[in-house]
Amino acid sequence: MESAGGPARMPHSVGRLSRGPPFRRSQGRLGLSYGGQLLSPPTPRSQHNADPQKTAFLLRKQWTLYSVTPLYGFSNAHLKRYARLLSAFTAAEKQKGLAVEVGVELDIKVTVSNIPDLKGSDRDRDAILVQLSLRSSASQKNSEEKLVWSGCFCCVSGDHLSENLPEDFTCLPLFLVNGAEGYTSIVGSWFQKTFDCCFRRLAISPLNLSWMAAMWTGCQVDKTTSAMELVFSAPCLPYPLDISYAIHPEDAKALWDTVQKTPGEITQEEVDIFMDCLYSHFHRHFKIHLSATKLVKVSTAIASAHCDGIIKFLQSKYLAGVLTLLTELAISQIQ
């Protein structure tokens, strides 16, 4: 019998690591440094060795974002053992703490696997996918299984972060979740107890949302049938009021092309000019100052992102680029 610990909720703040040094600060590359530095928009990683089908599970689903401090004592060689322990822990939590023997057939099946194709460079660590499935009948070994929860640890184009970390630590700072919050709490609790790490919800600031709007507008896609949409929240009102601003993708791209000075590189000044032009156009027609509101959501043909840390990926060839940006945001929160 292997014990997995008692119940705990996912914490709302990150504590200090009990072992080893904190993250070394690194210079942000995608929207995290705003001093006029030239920044590159997301570009697709070379796919000569990658299989897009193995990362397709990320597309067109709603993912909740978390940042994660380094995992202590994690090893890719023990993924099957982790799955067994997490399965027993999950079943025990669902049964209000009753002991469950490791290895027996359970209503909840847990799989833990690596995803070598989810990288921004060959030096990145393999992403780790955790999935929970429910069996329709515990008495039938071949009964139908329904996937109810998925979580993905990754570090895309963040290999430089591991340079000063001790060997016992694994750097996978971005955690994406699709599924019920109850399962997220259980899985997060087990990882915290087992690998001495901390989770924190990853919010996206209006400034970073404006960078996403500019970068994703500048990306080339085969089909641009959907409009670029910006959603703003009006503050200081007795009732909630959201303003939706839709721009034809060709018009948005044409505007960006007039603003961007060097193709493939972006500055904070260019992002500000791009957004100011959109604000001026909106004010001209509706007499509303969007600069007095809060940008809460950006939707483009590449992806959509909400300030609460909700993301949906729509283009496979730009998946690595978007995850690179999210990895940078996760790192900035736990440094």
CSV table of C-alpha atoms in Angstrom, one decimal:
chain,number,residue,atom,x,y,z
A,1,MET,CA,0.0,0.0,0.0
A,2,GLU,CA,1.5,3.4,-1.0
A,3,SER,CA,0.1,6.5,0.6
A,4,ALA,CA,-0.6,9.7,-1.3
A,5,GLY,CA,-1.4,12.1,1.6
A,6,GLY,CA,-4.6,13.8,2.7
A,7,PRO,CA,-6.9,16.3,1.0
A,8,ALA,CA,-6.0,19.9,0.2
A,9,ARG,CA,-7.2,22.7,-2.0
A,10,MET,CA,-5.2,24.3,-4.8
A,11,PRO,CA,-3.6,27.4,-3.1
A,12,HIS,CA,-4.2,30.9,-4.5
A,13,SER,CA,-0.6,32.1,-4.0
A,14,VAL,CA,2.9,30.7,-4.6
A,15,GLY,CA,5.0,30.0,-1.6
A,16,ARG,CA,8.8,29.8,-1.6
A,17,LEU,CA,10.4,26.5,-2.5
A,18,SER,CA,11.6,24.6,0.5
A,19,ARG,CA,14.6,23.3,-1.5
A,20,GLY,CA,17.0,24.9,-3.8
A,21,PRO,CA,17.2,28.5,-5.1
A,22,PRO,CA,14.3,30.5,-6.6
A,23,PHE,CA,14.2,31.0,-10.4
A,24,ARG,CA,16.9,33.1,-12.0
A,25,ARG,CA,15.4,36.2,-13.5
A,26,SER,CA,15.5,36.2,-17.3
A,27,GLN,CA,14.8,38.9,-19.9
A,28,GLY,CA,11.3,38.5,-21.2
A,29,ARG,CA,11.0,38.1,-25.0
A,30,LEU,CA,7.4,38.2,-25.9
A,31,GLY,CA,5.6,41.2,-24.4
A,32,LEU,CA,7.2,41.0,-21.0
A,33,SER,CA,9.8,43.8,-21.5
A,34,TYR,CA,8.3,47.1,-22.5
A,35,GLY,CA,11.2,49.5,-22.8
A,36,GLY,CA,11.1,49.7,-26.6
A,37,GLN,CA,13.0,46.5,-27.1
A,38,LEU,CA,12.4,44.6,-30.4
A,39,LEU,CA,10.3,41.6,-29.7
A,40,SER,CA,9.4,38.7,-32.0
A,41,PRO,CA,5.9,37.6,-32.6
A,42,PRO,CA,5.1,33.9,-32.3
A,43,THR,CA,6.4,31.8,-35.2
A,44,PRO,CA,5.9,28.1,-35.8
A,45,ARG,CA,8.7,25.8,-34.7
A,46,SER,CA,10.3,23.6,-37.4
A,47,GLN,CA,8.0,20.6,-37.7
A,48,HIS,CA,10.5,18.2,-39.5
A,49,ASN,CA,10.5,15.9,-36.5
A,50,ALA,CA,7.1,16.8,-34.9
A,51,ASP,CA,3.7,15.2,-35.4
A,52,PRO,CA,0.9,17.8,-35.2
A,53,GLN,CA,-1.6,15.0,-34.4
A,54,LYS,CA,0.1,14.5,-31.1
A,55,THR,CA,-0.6,18.1,-30.0
A,56,ALA,CA,-4.1,18.4,-31.7
A,57,PHE,CA,-5.8,17.6,-28.3
A,58,LEU,CA,-5.0,21.2,-27.3
A,59,LEU,CA,-6.9,22.8,-30.2
A,60,ARG,CA,-10.4,24.3,-30.0
A,61,LYS,CA,-10.8,23.6,-26.3
A,62,GLN,CA,-11.0,26.0,-23.4
A,63,TRP,CA,-7.9,25.8,-21.1
A,64,THR,CA,-7.4,27.4,-17.7
A,65,LEU,CA,-3.8,28.6,-17.1
A,66,TYR,CA,-1.7,28.1,-14.0
A,67,SER,CA,2.0,28.8,-13.2
A,68,VAL,CA,3.9,26.1,-11.4
A,69,THR,CA,7.2,26.3,-9.4
A,70,PRO,CA,9.9,23.7,-10.3
A,71,LEU,CA,9.0,20.1,-9.5
A,72,TYR,CA,11.4,18.5,-7.0
A,73,GLY,CA,12.4,14.8,-7.6
A,74,PHE,CA,10.2,14.4,-10.8
A,75,SER,CA,11.4,11.8,-13.3
A,76,ASN,CA,10.1,10.9,-16.7
A,77,ALA,CA,11.1,7.3,-16.0
A,78,HIS,CA,8.4,6.9,-13.3
A,79,LEU,CA,5.3,8.2,-15.2
A,80,LYS,CA,3.5,4.8,-14.8
A,81,ARG,CA,4.1,4.8,-11.1
A,82,TYR,CA,2.9,8.4,-10.8
A,83,ALA,CA,-0.3,7.4,-12.6
A,84,ARG,CA,-0.9,4.6,-10.1
A,85,LEU,CA,-0.4,6.8,-7.1
A,86,LEU,CA,-2.4,9.6,-8.4
A,87,SER,CA,-5.2,7.2,-9.3
A,88,ALA,CA,-5.3,5.9,-5.8
A,89,PHE,CA,-5.2,9.4,-4.3
A,90,THR,CA,-8.0,10.6,-6.6
A,91,ALA,CA,-10.2,7.6,-5.7
A,92,ALA,CA,-9.5,8.2,-2.0
A,93,GLU,CA,-10.5,11.8,-2.3
A,94,LYS,CA,-13.7,10.9,-4.1
A,95,GLN,CA,-14.5,8.4,-1.3
A,96,LYS,CA,-13.8,11.0,1.4
A,97,GLY,CA,-10.5,9.6,2.5
A,98,LEU,CA,-11.1,5.9,2.6
A,99,ALA,CA,-7.9,3.9,1.8
A,100,VAL,CA,-7.7,2.5,-1.8
A,101,GLU,CA,-5.2,-0.2,-2.7
A,102,VAL,CA,-2.8,0.8,-5.4
A,103,GLY,CA,-3.2,-1.2,-8.7
A,104,VAL,CA,-6.8,-2.3,-8.3
A,105,GLU,CA,-9.4,-1.5,-10.9
A,106,LEU,CA,-11.0,1.8,-10.1
A,107,ASP,CA,-13.9,3.9,-11.5
A,108,ILE,CA,-11.3,6.6,-12.3
A,109,LYS,CA,-8.4,5.8,-14.6
A,110,VAL,CA,-5.3,8.1,-14.6
A,111,THR,CA,-2.7,8.2,-17.3
A,112,VAL,CA,0.5,10.2,-17.2
A,113,SER,CA,2.5,10.5,-20.4
A,114,ASN,CA,5.1,12.6,-22.0
A,115,ILE,CA,4.7,14.7,-25.2
A,116,PRO,CA,8.0,15.1,-27.0
A,117,ASP,CA,6.3,17.1,-29.8
A,118,LEU,CA,5.2,20.0,-27.6
A,119,LYS,CA,8.3,22.0,-27.7
A,120,GLY,CA,9.6,25.3,-29.0
A,121,SER,CA,13.2,24.1,-29.3
A,122,ASP,CA,15.0,20.7,-29.1
A,123,ARG,CA,16.4,21.7,-25.8
A,124,ASP,CA,13.0,22.0,-24.1
A,125,ARG,CA,11.9,19.3,-21.7
A,126,ASP,CA,9.1,17.0,-22.8
A,127,ALA,CA,5.6,18.2,-21.9
A,128,ILE,CA,3.7,16.0,-19.4
A,129,LEU,CA,0.1,15.2,-20.0
A,130,VAL,CA,-2.2,14.0,-17.2
A,131,GLN,CA,-5.6,12.6,-18.0
A,132,LEU,CA,-8.5,11.3,-15.9
A,133,SER,CA,-11.1,9.0,-17.4
A,134,LEU,CA,-14.3,7.5,-15.9
A,135,ARG,CA,-15.2,3.9,-16.5
A,136,SER,CA,-18.9,3.2,-17.1
A,137,SER,CA,-18.6,0.0,-15.1
A,138,ALA,CA,-15.9,-0.9,-12.5
A,139,SER,CA,-16.6,-4.6,-12.8
A,140,GLN,CA,-15.7,-4.7,-16.6
A,141,LYS,CA,-12.1,-4.4,-17.5
A,142,ASN,CA,-12.9,-3.4,-21.1
A,143,SER,CA,-15.8,-1.0,-20.2
A,144,GLU,CA,-16.1,2.3,-22.0
A,145,GLU,CA,-14.0,5.1,-20.7
A,146,LYS,CA,-14.9,8.8,-20.9
A,147,LEU,CA,-12.2,11.5,-20.6
A,148,VAL,CA,-13.3,14.0,-17.9
A,149,TRP,CA,-10.1,16.0,-17.2
A,150,SER,CA,-6.8,16.9,-18.8
A,151,GLY,CA,-3.8,18.8,-17.5
A,152,CYS,CA,-0.6,19.6,-19.4
A,153,PHE,CA,2.7,20.7,-17.9
A,154,CYS,CA,5.0,22.4,-20.4
A,155,CYS,CA,7.9,24.7,-20.9
A,156,VAL,CA,8.0,25.9,-24.5
A,157,SER,CA,11.2,27.8,-25.6
A,158,GLY,CA,12.1,28.1,-21.9
A,159,ASP,CA,15.1,25.8,-21.8
A,160,HIS,CA,17.3,28.7,-20.6
A,161,LEU,CA,15.5,28.7,-17.3
A,162,SER,CA,17.0,25.4,-16.2
A,163,GLU,CA,20.6,26.6,-16.5
A,164,ASN,CA,21.0,27.5,-12.8
A,165,LEU,CA,18.6,24.9,-11.4
A,166,PRO,CA,19.9,21.9,-9.4
A,167,GLU,CA,19.6,18.6,-11.1
A,168,ASP,CA,16.8,17.4,-8.8
A,169,PHE,CA,14.4,20.1,-10.2
A,170,THR,CA,12.3,19.9,-13.3
A,171,CYS,CA,11.2,23.2,-14.9
A,172,LEU,CA,7.7,23.0,-16.4
A,173,PRO,CA,6.3,26.4,-15.3
A,174,LEU,CA,3.1,26.4,-17.5
A,175,PHE,CA,0.1,24.2,-16.6
A,176,LEU,CA,-3.0,24.1,-18.7
A,177,VAL,CA,-6.2,22.5,-17.4
A,178,ASN,CA,-9.4,21.4,-19.2
A,179,GLY,CA,-12.0,19.9,-16.9
A,180,ALA,CA,-13.9,20.3,-13.6
A,181,GLU,CA,-12.3,22.4,-10.8
A,182,GLY,CA,-12.7,19.6,-8.3
A,183,TYR,CA,-10.4,17.3,-10.3
A,184,THR,CA,-7.9,20.2,-10.7
A,185,SER,CA,-7.8,20.6,-6.9
A,186,ILE,CA,-7.2,16.9,-6.4
A,187,VAL,CA,-4.5,16.6,-9.0
A,188,GLY,CA,-2.8,19.9,-7.9
A,189,SER,CA,-2.8,18.7,-4.3
A,190,TRP,CA,-1.1,15.5,-5.2
A,191,PHE,CA,1.6,17.2,-7.3
A,192,GLN,CA,2.2,19.7,-4.5
A,193,LYS,CA,2.6,17.0,-1.9
A,194,THR,CA,4.7,14.7,-4.1
A,195,PHE,CA,7.0,17.2,-5.8
A,196,ASP,CA,7.1,20.1,-3.4
A,197,CYS,CA,5.7,22.6,-5.9
A,198,CYS,CA,3.1,25.4,-5.8
A,199,PHE,CA,0.4,26.3,-8.3
A,200,ARG,CA,-1.2,29.7,-9.0
A,201,ARG,CA,-3.8,30.9,-11.4
A,202,LEU,CA,-2.2,32.7,-14.2
A,203,ALA,CA,-4.1,35.9,-15.1
A,204,ILE,CA,-3.4,37.9,-18.3
A,205,SER,CA,-3.1,41.7,-17.9
A,206,PRO,CA,-4.7,44.2,-20.4
A,207,LEU,CA,-1.2,45.1,-21.5
A,208,ASN,CA,-0.4,41.5,-22.4
A,209,LEU,CA,-3.8,41.2,-24.1
A,210,SER,CA,-2.9,44.2,-26.3
A,211,TRP,CA,0.4,42.5,-27.2
A,212,MET,CA,-1.5,39.4,-28.2
A,213,ALA,CA,-3.9,41.4,-30.3
A,214,ALA,CA,-1.0,43.0,-32.2
A,215,MET,CA,1.1,39.8,-32.6
A,216,TRP,CA,-1.7,37.6,-33.6
A,217,THR,CA,-3.1,40.1,-36.1
A,218,GLY,CA,0.3,40.1,-37.8
A,219,CYS,CA,0.4,36.3,-38.2
A,220,GLN,CA,-0.4,34.8,-41.6
A,221,VAL,CA,-3.2,32.3,-41.7
A,222,ASP,CA,-4.7,30.3,-44.6
A,223,LYS,CA,-8.3,31.3,-43.9
A,224,THR,CA,-9.3,34.5,-42.0
A,225,THR,CA,-13.1,34.0,-41.9
A,226,SER,CA,-13.6,35.1,-38.3
A,227,ALA,CA,-13.3,38.7,-37.2
A,228,MET,CA,-10.8,40.0,-34.7
A,229,GLU,CA,-12.8,40.8,-31.6
A,230,LEU,CA,-11.8,42.8,-28.6
A,231,VAL,CA,-14.0,42.8,-25.4
A,232,PHE,CA,-13.8,45.7,-23.0
A,233,SER,CA,-15.3,46.0,-19.5
A,234,ALA,CA,-16.6,49.4,-18.3
A,235,PRO,CA,-15.5,50.1,-14.7
A,236,CYS,CA,-17.3,51.9,-11.9
A,237,LEU,CA,-20.8,51.0,-13.0
A,238,PRO,CA,-23.6,49.7,-10.8
A,239,TYR,CA,-24.1,46.8,-13.3
A,240,PRO,CA,-21.6,44.9,-15.5
A,241,LEU,CA,-21.2,46.3,-19.0
A,242,ASP,CA,-19.0,44.7,-21.7
A,243,ILE,CA,-18.3,46.3,-25.0
A,244,SER,CA,-17.5,44.1,-28.0
A,245,TYR,CA,-15.4,45.5,-30.8
A,246,ALA,CA,-15.2,43.4,-33.9
A,247,ILE,CA,-12.8,44.3,-36.8
A,248,HIS,CA,-12.6,42.5,-40.1
A,249,PRO,CA,-9.3,40.5,-40.1
A,250,GLU,CA,-8.1,42.0,-43.4
A,251,ASP,CA,-8.7,45.5,-42.0
A,252,ALA,CA,-6.8,44.7,-38.8
A,253,LYS,CA,-3.9,43.3,-40.8
A,254,ALA,CA,-3.8,46.3,-43.1
A,255,LEU,CA,-3.7,48.6,-40.1
A,256,TRP,CA,-0.9,46.6,-38.4
A,257,ASP,CA,1.1,46.6,-41.6
A,258,THR,CA,1.1,50.4,-41.6
A,259,VAL,CA,2.2,50.5,-37.9
A,260,GLN,CA,4.9,47.8,-37.9
A,261,LYS,CA,8.3,49.3,-38.9
A,262,THR,CA,10.3,46.1,-39.1
A,263,PRO,CA,8.6,42.8,-40.2
A,264,GLY,CA,9.0,40.1,-37.6
A,265,GLU,CA,9.8,42.5,-34.8
A,266,ILE,CA,7.5,44.4,-32.4
A,267,THR,CA,8.0,47.2,-30.0
A,268,GLN,CA,5.8,48.6,-27.2
A,269,GLU,CA,5.4,51.8,-29.2
A,270,GLU,CA,4.0,49.9,-32.2
A,271,VAL,CA,1.5,48.1,-30.0
A,272,ASP,CA,0.4,51.4,-28.4
A,273,ILE,CA,-0.1,53.0,-31.8
A,274,PHE,CA,-2.1,50.0,-33.1
A,275,MET,CA,-4.4,50.1,-30.1
A,276,ASP,CA,-4.8,53.9,-30.2
A,277,CYS,CA,-5.8,53.7,-33.9
A,278,LEU,CA,-8.5,51.2,-33.0
A,279,TYR,CA,-9.7,53.3,-30.1
A,280,SER,CA,-9.8,56.4,-32.3
A,281,HIS,CA,-11.9,54.6,-34.9
A,282,PHE,CA,-14.3,53.4,-32.3
A,283,HIS,CA,-14.7,56.8,-30.7
A,284,ARG,CA,-15.3,58.4,-34.1
A,285,HIS,CA,-18.3,56.2,-34.7
A,286,PHE,CA,-19.7,55.6,-31.2
A,287,LYS,CA,-18.3,58.5,-29.1
A,288,ILE,CA,-17.0,56.1,-26.5
A,289,HIS,CA,-13.4,56.3,-25.1
A,290,LEU,CA,-12.2,52.7,-24.9
A,291,SER,CA,-9.0,53.9,-23.3
A,292,ALA,CA,-11.1,54.4,-20.2
A,293,THR,CA,-12.3,50.8,-20.1
A,294,LYS,CA,-10.4,47.6,-19.4
A,295,LEU,CA,-9.4,45.1,-22.1
A,296,VAL,CA,-10.6,41.7,-20.9
A,297,LYS,CA,-10.6,39.4,-24.0
A,298,VAL,CA,-8.9,39.1,-27.4
A,299,SER,CA,-10.1,36.7,-30.1
A,300,THR,CA,-8.3,36.2,-33.4
A,301,ALA,CA,-7.9,33.4,-36.0
A,302,ILE,CA,-4.8,32.3,-34.0
A,303,ALA,CA,-6.2,32.0,-30.5
A,304,SER,CA,-8.5,33.7,-28.0
A,305,ALA,CA,-7.4,34.8,-24.5
A,306,HIS,CA,-9.3,36.1,-21.5
A,307,CYS,CA,-7.9,38.2,-18.6
A,308,ASP,CA,-9.0,35.5,-16.2
A,309,GLY,CA,-6.4,33.1,-17.7
A,310,ILE,CA,-8.6,31.3,-20.1
A,311,ILE,CA,-7.1,30.4,-23.6
A,312,LYS,CA,-8.3,28.6,-26.7
A,313,PHE,CA,-5.8,27.6,-29.4
A,314,LEU,CA,-7.2,27.7,-33.0
A,315,GLN,CA,-4.1,27.3,-35.3
A,316,SER,CA,-1.8,24.3,-35.0
A,317,LYS,CA,1.1,25.9,-36.8
A,318,TYR,CA,1.2,28.8,-34.3
A,319,LEU,CA,0.7,26.6,-31.2
A,320,ALA,CA,4.3,26.6,-30.2
A,321,GLY,CA,4.5,30.4,-30.6
A,322,VAL,CA,1.4,31.0,-28.4
A,323,LEU,CA,2.7,28.6,-25.7
A,324,THR,CA,6.1,30.4,-25.8
A,325,LEU,CA,4.3,33.6,-24.8
A,326,LEU,CA,2.3,31.8,-22.1
A,327,THR,CA,5.5,30.2,-20.8
A,328,GLU,CA,7.1,33.6,-20.4
A,329,LEU,CA,4.0,34.9,-18.5
A,330,ALA,CA,4.1,31.9,-16.2
A,331,ILE,CA,7.8,32.4,-15.5
A,332,SER,CA,7.3,36.1,-14.7
A,333,GLN,CA,4.7,35.2,-12.1
A,334,ILE,CA,6.8,32.7,-10.1
A,335,GLN,CA,10.2,34.5,-10.3
